[in-house]
Amino acid sequence: MDNGNNAEKETKVRVGVSACLIGQNVRWDGGHKRDEVVADVLGRLFEWVPVCPEVEAGMGVPREAVGLYGGPERPLMLGNESGTDWTEKMSLYSRRRIEELSGLGLCGYIFKSKSPSCGLNAVPVFAGPGNGPMRLGRGMFADAFMKRYPSIPAEDESRLNDPEIRANFIARVFDYRRFLQEGSCGLSGEIPRGA
């Protein structure tokens, strides 16, 4: 018996989200960073596709916290205490996961701010262990995702607390879905390069 939930699910737009923002216990300390605006307000509009790059790349829960070290253009992802280098695993994971996501019709993405894997902007990049941030960069997964999908609407959750930015993001997500439905960009959801 259909109680209307299928119709509601069909009208919701698929949006990728850092899994911790919707209450999944995937953080390094075993906790989450559930965000009320993301989970409760935007959750009424969007069908979430949760992703936690650190867990999915094999880091486990709980785990040692990681950070970005070196130059902001090509930083290394290292364990903050042990120095374990996760750079290659995160790079390989990111490529594979982004290809998996390409078939899901995502129309937007909400990243966890300041995360070394998911931060979209203002992620600290350190010169070395024990040093303060040298520069600000982008999380490794977020960087790879945005290079593959530069046109997709994307925000850090912290910016979505601003009602104007949130309204603009919602409008961009629905515009992007309309763009995909019109078939203007093929299966991948992106305008072909060189077009």
PDB file of C-alpha atoms in Angstrom:
ATOM      1  CA  MET A   1       0.000   0.000   0.000  1.00  0.00           C
ATOM      2  CA  ASP A   2       1.410   3.380  -1.011  1.00  0.00           C
ATOM      3  CA  ASN A   3       1.168   5.948   1.756  1.00  0.00           C
ATOM      4  CA  GLY A   4       2.650   8.751  -0.313  1.00  0.00           C
ATOM      5  CA  ASN A   5       6.248   8.277   0.793  1.00  0.00           C
ATOM      6  CA  ASN A   6       7.318   7.087  -2.667  1.00  0.00           C
ATOM      7  CA  ALA A   7       5.950  10.245  -4.280  1.00  0.00           C
ATOM      8  CA  GLU A   8       7.748  12.382  -1.703  1.00  0.00           C
ATOM      9  CA  LYS A   9      11.024  10.535  -2.310  1.00  0.00           C
ATOM     10  CA  GLU A  10      10.695  11.041  -6.073  1.00  0.00           C
ATOM     11  CA  THR A  11      10.335  14.802  -5.663  1.00  0.00           C
ATOM     12  CA  LYS A  12      13.281  15.139  -3.295  1.00  0.00           C
ATOM     13  CA  VAL A  13      16.562  16.155  -4.854  1.00  0.00           C
ATOM     14  CA  ARG A  14      19.668  14.031  -4.210  1.00  0.00           C
ATOM     15  CA  VAL A  15      22.416  15.934  -2.450  1.00  0.00           C
ATOM     16  CA  GLY A  16      25.724  14.585  -1.200  1.00  0.00           C
ATOM     17  CA  VAL A  17      26.492  15.352   2.439  1.00  0.00           C
ATOM     18  CA  SER A  18      29.295  14.759   4.902  1.00  0.00           C
ATOM     19  CA  ALA A  19      27.813  11.896   6.944  1.00  0.00           C
ATOM     20  CA  CYS A  20      28.696  13.452  10.316  1.00  0.00           C
ATOM     21  CA  LEU A  21      26.410  16.415   9.543  1.00  0.00           C
ATOM     22  CA  ILE A  22      23.299  14.231   9.576  1.00  0.00           C
ATOM     23  CA  GLY A  23      24.196  12.537  12.849  1.00  0.00           C
ATOM     24  CA  GLN A  24      26.208   9.512  11.764  1.00  0.00           C
ATOM     25  CA  ASN A  25      28.903   8.616  14.307  1.00  0.00           C
ATOM     26  CA  VAL A  26      31.829   8.686  11.898  1.00  0.00           C
ATOM     27  CA  ARG A  27      34.106  11.343  13.397  1.00  0.00           C
ATOM     28  CA  TRP A  28      37.644  10.554  14.535  1.00  0.00           C
ATOM     29  CA  ASP A  29      36.468  10.497  18.170  1.00  0.00           C
ATOM     30  CA  GLY A  30      33.466   8.257  17.427  1.00  0.00           C
ATOM     31  CA  GLY A  31      31.008  11.146  17.549  1.00  0.00           C
ATOM     32  CA  HIS A  32      29.157  13.231  14.992  1.00  0.00           C
ATOM     33  CA  LYS A  33      28.680  16.899  14.132  1.00  0.00           C
ATOM     34  CA  ARG A  34      24.934  16.809  13.471  1.00  0.00           C
ATOM     35  CA  ASP A  35      23.896  20.174  12.104  1.00  0.00           C
ATOM     36  CA  GLU A  36      20.296  21.212  12.754  1.00  0.00           C
ATOM     37  CA  VAL A  37      19.970  23.310   9.599  1.00  0.00           C
ATOM     38  CA  VAL A  38      21.359  20.538   7.414  1.00  0.00           C
ATOM     39  CA  ALA A  39      19.595  17.579   9.056  1.00  0.00           C
ATOM     40  CA  ASP A  40      16.237  19.143   9.915  1.00  0.00           C
ATOM     41  CA  VAL A  41      15.660  22.123   7.612  1.00  0.00           C
ATOM     42  CA  LEU A  42      17.357  20.992   4.404  1.00  0.00           C
ATOM     43  CA  GLY A  43      16.578  17.343   5.130  1.00  0.00           C
ATOM     44  CA  ARG A  44      12.933  18.082   4.333  1.00  0.00           C
ATOM     45  CA  LEU A  45      13.923  19.099   0.798  1.00  0.00           C
ATOM     46  CA  PHE A  46      16.780  16.785  -0.064  1.00  0.00           C
ATOM     47  CA  GLU A  47      17.434  13.058  -0.216  1.00  0.00           C
ATOM     48  CA  TRP A  48      20.833  12.671   1.416  1.00  0.00           C
ATOM     49  CA  VAL A  49      23.677  10.652  -0.046  1.00  0.00           C
ATOM     50  CA  PRO A  50      25.973  10.485   3.000  1.00  0.00           C
ATOM     51  CA  VAL A  51      29.725  10.147   2.536  1.00  0.00           C
ATOM     52  CA  CYS A  52      32.556   9.964   5.075  1.00  0.00           C
ATOM     53  CA  PRO A  53      35.825   9.820   3.142  1.00  0.00           C
ATOM     54  CA  GLU A  54      37.976   9.043   6.175  1.00  0.00           C
ATOM     55  CA  VAL A  55      35.899   6.028   7.234  1.00  0.00           C
ATOM     56  CA  GLU A  56      35.348   4.835   3.664  1.00  0.00           C
ATOM     57  CA  ALA A  57      39.102   5.109   2.941  1.00  0.00           C
ATOM     58  CA  GLY A  58      39.722   2.647   5.781  1.00  0.00           C
ATOM     59  CA  MET A  59      40.630   4.840   8.743  1.00  0.00           C
ATOM     60  CA  GLY A  60      37.995   3.369  11.071  1.00  0.00           C
ATOM     61  CA  VAL A  61      36.093   4.787  14.068  1.00  0.00           C
ATOM     62  CA  PRO A  62      37.488   5.916  16.422  1.00  0.00           C
ATOM     63  CA  ARG A  63      40.762   6.861  14.754  1.00  0.00           C
ATOM     64  CA  GLU A  64      43.700   9.163  15.064  1.00  0.00           C
ATOM     65  CA  ALA A  65      42.844  12.685  13.936  1.00  0.00           C
ATOM     66  CA  VAL A  66      44.476  13.673  10.655  1.00  0.00           C
ATOM     67  CA  GLY A  67      45.552  16.990   9.223  1.00  0.00           C
ATOM     68  CA  LEU A  68      46.901  18.468   6.011  1.00  0.00           C
ATOM     69  CA  TYR A  69      50.628  19.219   5.904  1.00  0.00           C
ATOM     70  CA  GLY A  70      52.927  20.873   3.382  1.00  0.00           C
ATOM     71  CA  GLY A  71      51.888  23.154   0.556  1.00  0.00           C
ATOM     72  CA  PRO A  72      48.178  23.945   0.161  1.00  0.00           C
ATOM     73  CA  GLU A  73      48.203  22.996  -3.536  1.00  0.00           C
ATOM     74  CA  ARG A  74      49.266  19.361  -2.916  1.00  0.00           C
ATOM     75  CA  PRO A  75      49.183  18.731   0.827  1.00  0.00           C
ATOM     76  CA  LEU A  76      49.844  15.429   2.532  1.00  0.00           C
ATOM     77  CA  MET A  77      47.178  13.910   4.790  1.00  0.00           C
ATOM     78  CA  LEU A  78      49.019  12.726   7.898  1.00  0.00           C
ATOM     79  CA  GLY A  79      48.071  11.368  11.296  1.00  0.00           C
ATOM     80  CA  ASN A  80      48.495  14.257  13.731  1.00  0.00           C
ATOM     81  CA  GLU A  81      50.366  12.152  16.310  1.00  0.00           C
ATOM     82  CA  SER A  82      51.873   9.214  14.428  1.00  0.00           C
ATOM     83  CA  GLY A  83      52.590  10.899  11.105  1.00  0.00           C
ATOM     84  CA  THR A  84      50.911   7.988   9.276  1.00  0.00           C
ATOM     85  CA  ASP A  85      50.595   9.044   5.641  1.00  0.00           C
ATOM     86  CA  TRP A  86      47.024   8.629   4.345  1.00  0.00           C
ATOM     87  CA  THR A  87      47.579  10.725   1.205  1.00  0.00           C
ATOM     88  CA  GLU A  88      47.671   7.915  -1.361  1.00  0.00           C
ATOM     89  CA  LYS A  89      44.761   5.984   0.170  1.00  0.00           C
ATOM     90  CA  MET A  90      42.640   9.152   0.275  1.00  0.00           C
ATOM     91  CA  SER A  91      43.544  10.021  -3.325  1.00  0.00           C
ATOM     92  CA  LEU A  92      42.659   6.539  -4.592  1.00  0.00           C
ATOM     93  CA  TYR A  93      39.487   6.437  -2.506  1.00  0.00           C
ATOM     94  CA  SER A  94      38.435   9.897  -3.745  1.00  0.00           C
ATOM     95  CA  ARG A  95      38.767   8.956  -7.412  1.00  0.00           C
ATOM     96  CA  ARG A  96      36.830   5.716  -6.932  1.00  0.00           C
ATOM     97  CA  ARG A  97      34.065   7.234  -4.794  1.00  0.00           C
ATOM     98  CA  ILE A  98      33.592  10.235  -7.071  1.00  0.00           C
ATOM     99  CA  GLU A  99      33.051   7.861 -10.003  1.00  0.00           C
ATOM    100  CA  GLU A 100      30.470   5.931  -7.941  1.00  0.00           C
ATOM    101  CA  LEU A 101      28.688   9.187  -7.102  1.00  0.00           C
ATOM    102  CA  SER A 102      28.587  10.213 -10.771  1.00  0.00           C
ATOM    103  CA  GLY A 103      25.778   7.740 -11.437  1.00  0.00           C
ATOM    104  CA  LEU A 104      23.537   8.953  -8.615  1.00  0.00           C
ATOM    105  CA  GLY A 105      22.328  12.231 -10.110  1.00  0.00           C
ATOM    106  CA  LEU A 106      23.601  14.450  -7.319  1.00  0.00           C
ATOM    107  CA  CYS A 107      22.400  18.037  -7.645  1.00  0.00           C
ATOM    108  CA  GLY A 108      24.457  19.524  -4.813  1.00  0.00           C
ATOM    109  CA  TYR A 109      26.867  18.769  -1.993  1.00  0.00           C
ATOM    110  CA  ILE A 110      27.217  19.948   1.602  1.00  0.00           C
ATOM    111  CA  PHE A 111      30.702  19.502   3.048  1.00  0.00           C
ATOM    112  CA  LYS A 112      31.910  19.604   6.669  1.00  0.00           C
ATOM    113  CA  SER A 113      33.770  22.857   7.194  1.00  0.00           C
ATOM    114  CA  LYS A 114      37.472  22.779   8.096  1.00  0.00           C
ATOM    115  CA  SER A 115      37.691  18.994   7.649  1.00  0.00           C
ATOM    116  CA  PRO A 116      40.992  17.760   6.167  1.00  0.00           C
ATOM    117  CA  SER A 117      38.958  15.489   3.896  1.00  0.00           C
ATOM    118  CA  CYS A 118      35.701  17.414   3.361  1.00  0.00           C
ATOM    119  CA  GLY A 119      36.363  21.094   4.014  1.00  0.00           C
ATOM    120  CA  LEU A 120      35.439  23.187   1.001  1.00  0.00           C
ATOM    121  CA  ASN A 121      37.248  26.351   2.099  1.00  0.00           C
ATOM    122  CA  ALA A 122      39.511  27.594   4.894  1.00  0.00           C
ATOM    123  CA  VAL A 123      40.956  24.193   5.857  1.00  0.00           C
ATOM    124  CA  PRO A 124      44.185  24.673   7.832  1.00  0.00           C
ATOM    125  CA  VAL A 125      47.291  23.355   6.072  1.00  0.00           C
ATOM    126  CA  PHE A 126      50.227  23.031   8.454  1.00  0.00           C
ATOM    127  CA  ALA A 127      53.927  23.432   7.659  1.00  0.00           C
ATOM    128  CA  GLY A 128      54.694  20.422   9.861  1.00  0.00           C
ATOM    129  CA  PRO A 129      53.700  18.671  13.087  1.00  0.00           C
ATOM    130  CA  GLY A 130      53.521  21.075  15.999  1.00  0.00           C
ATOM    131  CA  ASN A 131      53.437  24.148  13.756  1.00  0.00           C
ATOM    132  CA  GLY A 132      50.550  26.539  13.303  1.00  0.00           C
ATOM    133  CA  PRO A 133      48.654  26.658  10.013  1.00  0.00           C
ATOM    134  CA  MET A 134      50.818  27.851   7.149  1.00  0.00           C
ATOM    135  CA  ARG A 135      47.929  28.520   4.795  1.00  0.00           C
ATOM    136  CA  LEU A 136      44.311  27.695   4.192  1.00  0.00           C
ATOM    137  CA  GLY A 137      43.314  25.125   1.613  1.00  0.00           C
ATOM    138  CA  ARG A 138      40.619  22.597   0.761  1.00  0.00           C
ATOM    139  CA  GLY A 139      40.032  19.072   2.089  1.00  0.00           C
ATOM    140  CA  MET A 140      41.382  16.297  -0.135  1.00  0.00           C
ATOM    141  CA  PHE A 141      38.049  14.686  -1.046  1.00  0.00           C
ATOM    142  CA  ALA A 142      36.288  18.043  -1.478  1.00  0.00           C
ATOM    143  CA  ASP A 143      39.098  19.228  -3.743  1.00  0.00           C
ATOM    144  CA  ALA A 144      38.918  16.134  -5.958  1.00  0.00           C
ATOM    145  CA  PHE A 145      35.105  16.287  -6.061  1.00  0.00           C
ATOM    146  CA  MET A 146      35.022  19.968  -7.046  1.00  0.00           C
ATOM    147  CA  LYS A 147      37.673  19.451  -9.728  1.00  0.00           C
ATOM    148  CA  ARG A 148      35.481  16.708 -11.224  1.00  0.00           C
ATOM    149  CA  TYR A 149      32.211  18.655 -10.775  1.00  0.00           C
ATOM    150  CA  PRO A 150      33.088  22.360 -10.807  1.00  0.00           C
ATOM    151  CA  SER A 151      29.522  23.418 -11.655  1.00  0.00           C
ATOM    152  CA  ILE A 152      27.666  21.538  -8.916  1.00  0.00           C
ATOM    153  CA  PRO A 153      26.233  23.712  -6.117  1.00  0.00           C
ATOM    154  CA  ALA A 154      28.376  23.124  -3.021  1.00  0.00           C
ATOM    155  CA  GLU A 155      28.684  24.720   0.406  1.00  0.00           C
ATOM    156  CA  ASP A 156      30.253  24.148   3.799  1.00  0.00           C
ATOM    157  CA  GLU A 157      27.557  23.592   6.435  1.00  0.00           C
ATOM    158  CA  SER A 158      28.745  26.610   8.423  1.00  0.00           C
ATOM    159  CA  ARG A 159      27.723  29.008   5.642  1.00  0.00           C
ATOM    160  CA  LEU A 160      24.218  27.540   5.456  1.00  0.00           C
ATOM    161  CA  ASN A 161      23.306  29.101   8.811  1.00  0.00           C
ATOM    162  CA  ASP A 162      22.991  32.380   6.896  1.00  0.00           C
ATOM    163  CA  PRO A 163      19.383  32.447   5.544  1.00  0.00           C
ATOM    164  CA  GLU A 164      20.385  34.246   2.323  1.00  0.00           C
ATOM    165  CA  ILE A 165      23.191  31.823   1.533  1.00  0.00           C
ATOM    166  CA  ARG A 166      20.896  28.893   2.385  1.00  0.00           C
ATOM    167  CA  ALA A 167      18.103  30.204   0.109  1.00  0.00           C
ATOM    168  CA  ASN A 168      20.615  30.758  -2.686  1.00  0.00           C
ATOM    169  CA  PHE A 169      21.998  27.225  -2.256  1.00  0.00           C
ATOM    170  CA  ILE A 170      18.502  25.710  -2.394  1.00  0.00           C
ATOM    171  CA  ALA A 171      17.705  27.659  -5.564  1.00  0.00           C
ATOM    172  CA  ARG A 172      20.990  26.588  -7.186  1.00  0.00           C
ATOM    173  CA  VAL A 173      20.336  22.922  -6.321  1.00  0.00           C
ATOM    174  CA  PHE A 174      16.874  22.983  -7.909  1.00  0.00           C
ATOM    175  CA  ASP A 175      18.209  24.875 -10.943  1.00  0.00           C
ATOM    176  CA  TYR A 176      20.934  22.251 -11.316  1.00  0.00           C
ATOM    177  CA  ARG A 177      18.344  19.456 -11.173  1.00  0.00           C
ATOM    178  CA  ARG A 178      16.328  21.194 -13.876  1.00  0.00           C
ATOM    179  CA  PHE A 179      19.524  21.476 -15.940  1.00  0.00           C
ATOM    180  CA  LEU A 180      20.137  17.722 -15.549  1.00  0.00           C
ATOM    181  CA  GLN A 181      16.522  16.854 -16.398  1.00  0.00           C
ATOM    182  CA  GLU A 182      16.694  18.871 -19.608  1.00  0.00           C
ATOM    183  CA  GLY A 183      19.589  16.668 -20.692  1.00  0.00           C
ATOM    184  CA  SER A 184      21.914  19.572 -21.313  1.00  0.00           C
ATOM    185  CA  CYS A 185      24.935  17.868 -19.861  1.00  0.00           C
ATOM    186  CA  GLY A 186      24.805  14.134 -20.451  1.00  0.00           C
ATOM    187  CA  LEU A 187      24.941  11.313 -17.922  1.00  0.00           C
ATOM    188  CA  SER A 188      27.683  12.668 -15.698  1.00  0.00           C
ATOM    189  CA  GLY A 189      25.894  15.878 -14.775  1.00  0.00           C
ATOM    190  CA  GLU A 190      28.653  18.067 -16.149  1.00  0.00           C
ATOM    191  CA  ILE A 191      29.011  20.078 -19.308  1.00  0.00           C
ATOM    192  CA  PRO A 192      31.507  18.221 -21.500  1.00  0.00           C
ATOM    193  CA  ARG A 193      34.929  19.875 -21.455  1.00  0.00           C
ATOM    194  CA  GLY A 194      35.581  21.893 -24.570  1.00  0.00           C
ATOM    195  CA  ALA A 195      31.873  22.331 -25.300  1.00  0.00           C
TER     196      ALA A 195
END
